[in-house]
């Protein structure tokens, strides 16, 4: 089970930190990713992190977003800085997918997501 939190409404240039708490065992051995879906658009990968901590980002968020994990807390985070209106979307985490050659392949298991809205 995944529980996302931390979304909200911020002004352009602001920051938010998303959290995704996962239940179950073996968290430290799992790769995970953050996705987002804007209205009328497909769900897209924003950032991923392997079990060893190697992170990869979509070009649109490089230098602004940071994915991290706390294995002791079974939690993955997404720190989002310098937000702009194009970042407005519902954000979803995905845990337990496959991380191969820097590409994350999700498992078909999603939680409710958390809404991020960035005003101009």
Tab-separated table of N, CA and C in Angstrom, residues 2-115:
chain	number	residue	atom	x	y	z
A	2	UNK	N	0.479	2.223	-0.786
A	2	UNK	CA	1.222	3.475	-0.896
A	2	UNK	C	0.343	4.625	-0.448
A	3	UNK	N	0.929	5.553	0.286
A	3	UNK	CA	0.215	6.749	0.714
A	3	UNK	C	1.059	7.955	0.363
A	4	UNK	N	0.565	8.752	-0.594
A	4	UNK	CA	1.270	9.964	-1.010
A	4	UNK	C	0.738	11.152	-0.228
A	5	UNK	N	1.617	12.103	0.021
A	5	UNK	CA	1.213	13.321	0.711
A	5	UNK	C	2.168	14.441	0.332
A	6	UNK	N	1.793	15.657	0.734
A	6	UNK	CA	2.667	16.803	0.531
A	6	UNK	C	2.266	17.733	-0.585
A	7	UNK	N	1.240	17.359	-1.333
A	7	UNK	CA	0.805	18.238	-2.405
A	7	UNK	C	0.132	19.489	-1.863
A	8	UNK	N	-0.154	20.420	-2.754
A	8	UNK	CA	-0.811	21.655	-2.354
A	8	UNK	C	-0.745	22.669	-3.464
A	9	UNK	N	-1.051	23.896	-3.105
A	9	UNK	CA	-1.015	25.001	-4.054
A	9	UNK	C	0.080	25.979	-3.663
A	10	UNK	N	0.945	26.278	-4.611
A	10	UNK	CA	2.027	27.220	-4.371
A	10	UNK	C	2.107	28.191	-5.533
A	11	UNK	N	2.770	29.292	-5.295
A	11	UNK	CA	3.009	30.260	-6.362
A	11	UNK	C	4.228	29.854	-7.168
A	12	UNK	N	4.268	30.331	-8.372
A	12	UNK	CA	5.407	30.049	-9.240
A	12	UNK	C	6.699	30.455	-8.532
A	13	UNK	N	7.692	29.569	-8.607
A	13	UNK	CA	8.950	29.797	-7.918
A	13	UNK	C	9.032	29.148	-6.552
A	14	UNK	N	7.905	28.646	-6.080
A	14	UNK	CA	7.854	28.033	-4.763
A	14	UNK	C	8.346	26.597	-4.761
A	15	UNK	N	8.253	25.983	-3.579
A	15	UNK	CA	8.743	24.611	-3.383
A	15	UNK	C	7.712	23.767	-2.663
A	16	UNK	N	7.764	22.472	-2.924
A	16	UNK	CA	6.977	21.500	-2.204
A	16	UNK	C	7.799	20.225	-2.050
A	17	UNK	N	7.495	19.475	-1.019
A	17	UNK	CA	8.133	18.183	-0.814
A	17	UNK	C	7.054	17.109	-0.711
A	18	UNK	N	7.076	16.198	-1.658
A	18	UNK	CA	6.124	15.103	-1.654
A	18	UNK	C	6.721	13.900	-0.926
A	19	UNK	N	5.857	13.163	-0.252
A	19	UNK	CA	6.280	11.942	0.433
A	19	UNK	C	5.404	10.779	-0.020
A	20	UNK	N	5.984	9.615	-0.032
A	20	UNK	CA	5.249	8.393	-0.370
A	20	UNK	C	5.688	7.307	0.606
A	21	UNK	N	4.788	6.948	1.486
A	21	UNK	CA	5.073	5.913	2.472
A	21	UNK	C	4.543	4.581	1.966
A	22	UNK	N	5.395	3.574	2.015
A	22	UNK	CA	5.034	2.247	1.516
A	22	UNK	C	4.972	1.246	2.660
A	23	UNK	N	4.020	0.365	2.586
A	23	UNK	CA	3.943	-0.709	3.574
A	23	UNK	C	4.547	-1.976	2.977
A	24	UNK	N	4.823	-2.921	3.818
A	24	UNK	CA	5.374	-4.173	3.332
A	24	UNK	C	6.867	-4.280	3.566
A	25	UNK	N	7.403	-5.390	3.153
A	25	UNK	CA	8.817	-5.671	3.384
A	25	UNK	C	9.655	-5.425	2.132
A	26	UNK	N	10.943	-5.387	2.357
A	26	UNK	CA	11.862	-5.322	1.238
A	26	UNK	C	12.007	-3.973	0.574
A	27	UNK	N	11.576	-2.930	1.266
A	27	UNK	CA	11.614	-1.594	0.653
A	27	UNK	C	13.010	-1.234	0.161
A	28	UNK	N	14.009	-1.547	0.939
A	28	UNK	CA	15.373	-1.132	0.594
A	28	UNK	C	15.875	-1.785	-0.692
A	29	UNK	N	15.258	-2.860	-1.103
A	29	UNK	CA	15.693	-3.571	-2.304
A	29	UNK	C	14.922	-3.160	-3.547
A	30	UNK	N	14.025	-2.206	-3.401
A	30	UNK	CA	13.129	-1.854	-4.496
A	30	UNK	C	13.515	-0.537	-5.154
A	31	UNK	N	13.337	-0.510	-6.455
A	31	UNK	CA	13.416	0.754	-7.181
A	31	UNK	C	12.052	1.432	-7.115
A	32	UNK	N	12.038	2.725	-7.351
A	32	UNK	CA	10.771	3.457	-7.271
A	32	UNK	C	10.826	4.714	-8.118
A	33	UNK	N	9.646	5.230	-8.400
A	33	UNK	CA	9.586	6.411	-9.239
A	33	UNK	C	8.429	7.313	-8.877
A	34	UNK	N	8.552	8.555	-9.293
A	34	UNK	CA	7.469	9.525	-9.189
A	34	UNK	C	6.978	9.854	-10.594
A	35	UNK	N	5.666	9.849	-10.751
A	35	UNK	CA	5.021	10.181	-12.011
A	35	UNK	C	4.089	11.372	-11.794
A	36	UNK	N	3.709	11.987	-12.897
A	36	UNK	CA	2.689	13.022	-12.801
A	36	UNK	C	1.776	12.954	-14.017
A	37	UNK	N	0.540	13.398	-13.789
A	37	UNK	CA	-0.451	13.391	-14.850
A	37	UNK	C	-1.254	14.678	-14.788
A	38	UNK	N	-1.108	15.466	-15.833
A	38	UNK	CA	-1.886	16.697	-15.959
A	38	UNK	C	-3.186	16.383	-16.697
A	39	UNK	N	-4.221	17.187	-16.518
A	39	UNK	CA	-5.505	16.933	-17.177
A	39	UNK	C	-5.356	16.803	-18.686
A	40	UNK	N	-5.914	15.716	-19.220
A	40	UNK	CA	-5.861	15.495	-20.657
A	40	UNK	C	-4.562	14.916	-21.169
A	41	UNK	N	-3.635	14.675	-20.255
A	41	UNK	CA	-2.320	14.148	-20.658
A	41	UNK	C	-2.090	12.750	-20.091
A	42	UNK	N	-1.107	12.077	-20.652
A	42	UNK	CA	-0.719	10.769	-20.140
A	42	UNK	C	0.093	10.922	-18.869
A	43	UNK	N	0.109	9.864	-18.078
A	43	UNK	CA	0.955	9.828	-16.892
A	43	UNK	C	2.404	9.691	-17.355
A	44	UNK	N	3.275	10.541	-16.826
A	44	UNK	CA	4.674	10.558	-17.269
A	44	UNK	C	5.613	10.433	-16.083
A	45	UNK	N	6.719	9.762	-16.331
A	45	UNK	CA	7.743	9.601	-15.307
A	45	UNK	C	8.482	10.913	-15.096
A	46	UNK	N	8.602	11.299	-13.854
A	46	UNK	CA	9.300	12.528	-13.490
A	46	UNK	C	10.697	12.221	-12.973
A	47	UNK	N	10.783	11.240	-12.089
A	47	UNK	CA	12.061	10.885	-11.480
A	47	UNK	C	11.991	9.451	-11.005
A	48	UNK	N	13.148	8.814	-10.966
A	48	UNK	CA	13.221	7.450	-10.460
A	48	UNK	C	14.495	7.287	-9.659
A	49	UNK	N	14.508	6.277	-8.825
A	49	UNK	CA	15.684	5.995	-8.014
A	49	UNK	C	15.813	4.490	-7.858
A	50	UNK	N	17.014	4.004	-8.059
A	50	UNK	CA	17.249	2.570	-7.961
A	50	UNK	C	17.422	2.171	-6.494
A	51	UNK	N	17.523	0.872	-6.271
A	51	UNK	CA	17.723	0.380	-4.906
A	51	UNK	C	19.060	0.852	-4.334
A	52	UNK	N	20.014	1.130	-5.198
A	52	UNK	CA	21.324	1.597	-4.740
A	52	UNK	C	21.410	3.120	-4.653
A	53	UNK	N	20.300	3.781	-4.983
A	53	UNK	CA	20.271	5.234	-4.837
A	53	UNK	C	20.591	6.030	-6.081
A	54	UNK	N	20.706	5.378	-7.217
A	54	UNK	CA	20.970	6.098	-8.462
A	54	UNK	C	19.675	6.739	-8.946
A	55	UNK	N	19.718	8.035	-9.144
A	55	UNK	CA	18.524	8.781	-9.532
A	55	UNK	C	18.598	9.215	-10.991
A	56	UNK	N	17.421	9.328	-11.588
A	56	UNK	CA	17.344	9.831	-12.951
A	56	UNK	C	16.093	10.710	-13.051
A	57	UNK	N	16.199	11.738	-13.911
A	57	UNK	CA	15.129	12.727	-13.984
A	57	UNK	C	14.707	12.993	-15.426
A	58	UNK	N	13.448	13.359	-15.574
A	58	UNK	CA	12.988	13.854	-16.859
A	58	UNK	C	13.671	15.189	-17.126
A	59	UNK	N	13.905	15.486	-18.389
A	59	UNK	CA	14.598	16.724	-18.748
A	59	UNK	C	13.875	17.950	-18.198
A	60	UNK	N	12.561	17.884	-18.131
A	60	UNK	CA	11.776	19.042	-17.720
A	60	UNK	C	11.956	19.410	-16.259
A	61	UNK	N	12.496	18.502	-15.450
A	61	UNK	CA	12.631	18.785	-14.022
A	61	UNK	C	14.079	18.731	-13.544
A	62	UNK	N	14.995	18.413	-14.413
A	62	UNK	CA	16.406	18.339	-14.020
A	62	UNK	C	16.873	19.651	-13.419
A	63	UNK	N	17.571	19.536	-12.304
A	63	UNK	CA	18.083	20.729	-11.642
A	63	UNK	C	17.085	21.392	-10.718
A	64	UNK	N	15.836	20.962	-10.772
A	64	UNK	CA	14.794	21.547	-9.916
A	64	UNK	C	14.220	20.541	-8.922
A	65	UNK	N	14.101	19.294	-9.339
A	65	UNK	CA	13.512	18.245	-8.502
A	65	UNK	C	14.609	17.299	-8.017
A	66	UNK	N	14.415	16.761	-6.819
A	66	UNK	CA	15.332	15.772	-6.265
A	66	UNK	C	14.533	14.630	-5.655
A	67	UNK	N	14.821	13.425	-6.114
A	67	UNK	CA	14.194	12.241	-5.535
A	67	UNK	C	15.161	11.641	-4.513
A	68	UNK	N	14.623	11.188	-3.404
A	68	UNK	CA	15.451	10.564	-2.380
A	68	UNK	C	14.626	9.502	-1.671
A	69	UNK	N	15.312	8.697	-0.901
A	69	UNK	CA	14.627	7.621	-0.198
A	69	UNK	C	15.171	7.469	1.213
A	70	UNK	N	14.307	7.070	2.119
A	70	UNK	CA	14.699	6.763	3.490
A	70	UNK	C	14.232	5.333	3.756
A	71	UNK	N	15.144	4.404	3.627
A	71	UNK	CA	14.763	2.995	3.765
A	71	UNK	C	14.298	2.662	5.178
A	72	UNK	N	14.798	3.378	6.154
A	72	UNK	CA	14.379	3.123	7.544
A	72	UNK	C	12.908	3.489	7.751
A	73	UNK	N	12.421	4.422	6.959
A	73	UNK	CA	11.040	4.875	7.083
A	73	UNK	C	10.142	4.351	5.975
A	74	UNK	N	10.706	3.527	5.085
A	74	UNK	CA	9.923	3.019	3.946
A	74	UNK	C	9.268	4.157	3.176
A	75	UNK	N	10.028	5.202	2.950
A	75	UNK	CA	9.465	6.400	2.340
A	75	UNK	C	10.369	6.914	1.226
A	76	UNK	N	9.733	7.338	0.156
A	76	UNK	CA	10.444	7.997	-0.938
A	76	UNK	C	9.913	9.430	-1.040
A	77	UNK	N	10.809	10.353	-1.327
A	77	UNK	CA	10.477	11.774	-1.357
A	77	UNK	C	10.720	12.369	-2.737
A	78	UNK	N	10.038	13.459	-3.006
A	78	UNK	CA	10.318	14.257	-4.187
A	78	UNK	C	10.342	15.716	-3.758
A	79	UNK	N	11.537	16.276	-3.688
A	79	UNK	CA	11.691	17.698	-3.382
A	79	UNK	C	11.572	18.471	-4.680
A	80	UNK	N	10.651	19.409	-4.722
A	80	UNK	CA	10.387	20.169	-5.947
A	80	UNK	C	10.628	21.642	-5.680
A	81	UNK	N	11.593	22.197	-6.373
A	81	UNK	CA	11.940	23.613	-6.239
A	81	UNK	C	11.685	24.355	-7.543
A	82	UNK	N	11.658	25.650	-7.465
A	82	UNK	CA	11.452	26.495	-8.649
A	82	UNK	C	10.265	26.025	-9.474
A	83	UNK	N	9.177	25.768	-8.796
A	83	UNK	CA	7.982	25.261	-9.475
A	83	UNK	C	7.411	26.307	-10.420
A	84	UNK	N	6.830	25.826	-11.500
A	84	UNK	CA	6.160	26.697	-12.456
A	84	UNK	C	4.816	26.076	-12.823
A	85	UNK	N	3.945	26.824	-13.467
A	85	UNK	CA	2.594	26.306	-13.763
A	85	UNK	C	2.589	25.009	-14.565
A	86	UNK	N	3.626	24.760	-15.348
A	86	UNK	CA	3.691	23.506	-16.120
A	86	UNK	C	3.873	22.282	-15.230
A	87	UNK	N	4.220	22.508	-13.971
A	87	UNK	CA	4.372	21.392	-13.029
A	87	UNK	C	3.036	20.995	-12.407
A	88	UNK	N	1.989	21.720	-12.691
A	88	UNK	CA	0.678	21.404	-12.139
A	88	UNK	C	0.185	20.052	-12.643
A	89	UNK	N	-0.118	19.164	-11.713
A	89	UNK	CA	-0.531	17.804	-12.068
A	89	UNK	C	-0.862	17.040	-10.793
A	90	UNK	N	-1.410	15.846	-10.980
A	90	UNK	CA	-1.496	14.894	-9.875
A	90	UNK	C	-0.227	14.047	-9.912
A	91	UNK	N	0.416	13.950	-8.783
A	91	UNK	CA	1.684	13.222	-8.681
A	91	UNK	C	1.436	11.868	-8.007
A	92	UNK	N	2.040	10.836	-8.590
A	92	UNK	CA	1.894	9.475	-8.102
A	92	UNK	C	3.259	8.855	-7.859
A	93	UNK	N	3.366	8.064	-6.823
A	93	UNK	CA	4.589	7.291	-6.661
A	93	UNK	C	4.321	5.857	-7.078
A	94	UNK	N	5.399	5.186	-7.406
A	94	UNK	CA	5.331	3.785	-7.806
A	94	UNK	C	6.526	3.078	-7.196
A	95	UNK	N	6.270	1.983	-6.525
A	95	UNK	CA	7.323	1.295	-5.788
A	95	UNK	C	7.397	-0.157	-6.228
A	96	UNK	N	8.603	-0.598	-6.494
A	96	UNK	CA	8.799	-2.005	-6.804
A	96	UNK	C	8.956	-2.319	-8.267
A	97	UNK	N	9.079	-1.279	-9.080
A	97	UNK	CA	9.294	-1.516	-10.493
A	97	UNK	C	10.728	-1.937	-10.776
A	98	UNK	N	11.059	-1.950	-12.040
A	98	UNK	CA	12.383	-2.379	-12.481
A	98	UNK	C	13.165	-1.184	-12.986
A	99	UNK	N	14.404	-1.086	-12.540
A	99	UNK	CA	15.255	0.035	-12.931
A	99	UNK	C	16.397	-0.550	-13.757
A	100	UNK	N	16.327	-0.370	-15.066
A	100	UNK	CA	17.317	-0.972	-15.964
A	100	UNK	C	17.933	0.121	-16.825
A	101	UNK	N	19.257	0.216	-16.742
A	101	UNK	CA	19.991	1.186	-17.570
A	101	UNK	C	19.401	2.581	-17.452
A	102	UNK	N	19.033	2.943	-16.249
A	102	UNK	CA	18.535	4.281	-16.008
A	102	UNK	C	17.086	4.498	-16.355
A	103	UNK	N	16.415	3.462	-16.812
A	103	UNK	CA	14.990	3.571	-17.141
A	103	UNK	C	14.175	2.797	-16.123
A	104	UNK	N	13.100	3.444	-15.639
A	104	UNK	CA	12.251	2.809	-14.640
A	104	UNK	C	11.000	2.264	-15.299
A	105	UNK	N	10.703	0.992	-15.024
A	105	UNK	CA	9.512	0.331	-15.548
A	105	UNK	C	8.594	0.052	-14.367
A	106	UNK	N	7.429	0.710	-14.306
A	106	UNK	CA	6.589	0.627	-13.114
A	106	UNK	C	5.848	-0.683	-12.974
A	107	UNK	N	5.432	-0.969	-11.744
A	107	UNK	CA	4.493	-2.043	-11.494
A	107	UNK	C	3.090	-1.454	-11.637
A	108	UNK	N	2.106	-2.291	-12.005
A	108	UNK	CA	0.736	-1.778	-12.206
A	108	UNK	C	-0.011	-1.614	-10.889
A	109	UNK	N	0.534	-0.794	-10.017
A	109	UNK	CA	-0.087	-0.567	-8.718
A	109	UNK	C	0.095	0.897	-8.364
A	110	UNK	N	-1.036	1.611	-8.249
A	110	UNK	CA	-0.984	3.050	-8.024
A	110	UNK	C	-1.902	3.425	-6.860
A	111	UNK	N	-1.491	4.450	-6.144
A	111	UNK	CA	-2.341	4.987	-5.070
A	111	UNK	C	-3.151	6.157	-5.616
A	112	UNK	N	-3.695	6.958	-4.719
A	112	UNK	CA	-4.635	7.996	-5.138
A	112	UNK	C	-3.964	9.224	-5.723
A	113	UNK	N	-2.674	9.397	-5.461
A	113	UNK	CA	-1.963	10.560	-5.964
A	113	UNK	C	-2.159	11.768	-5.065
A	114	UNK	N	-1.345	12.776	-5.305
A	114	UNK	CA	-1.458	14.022	-4.558
A	114	UNK	C	-1.402	15.189	-5.550
A	115	UNK	N	-2.321	16.114	-5.401
A	115	UNK	CA	-2.452	17.217	-6.345
A	115	UNK	C	-1.435	18.312	-6.053
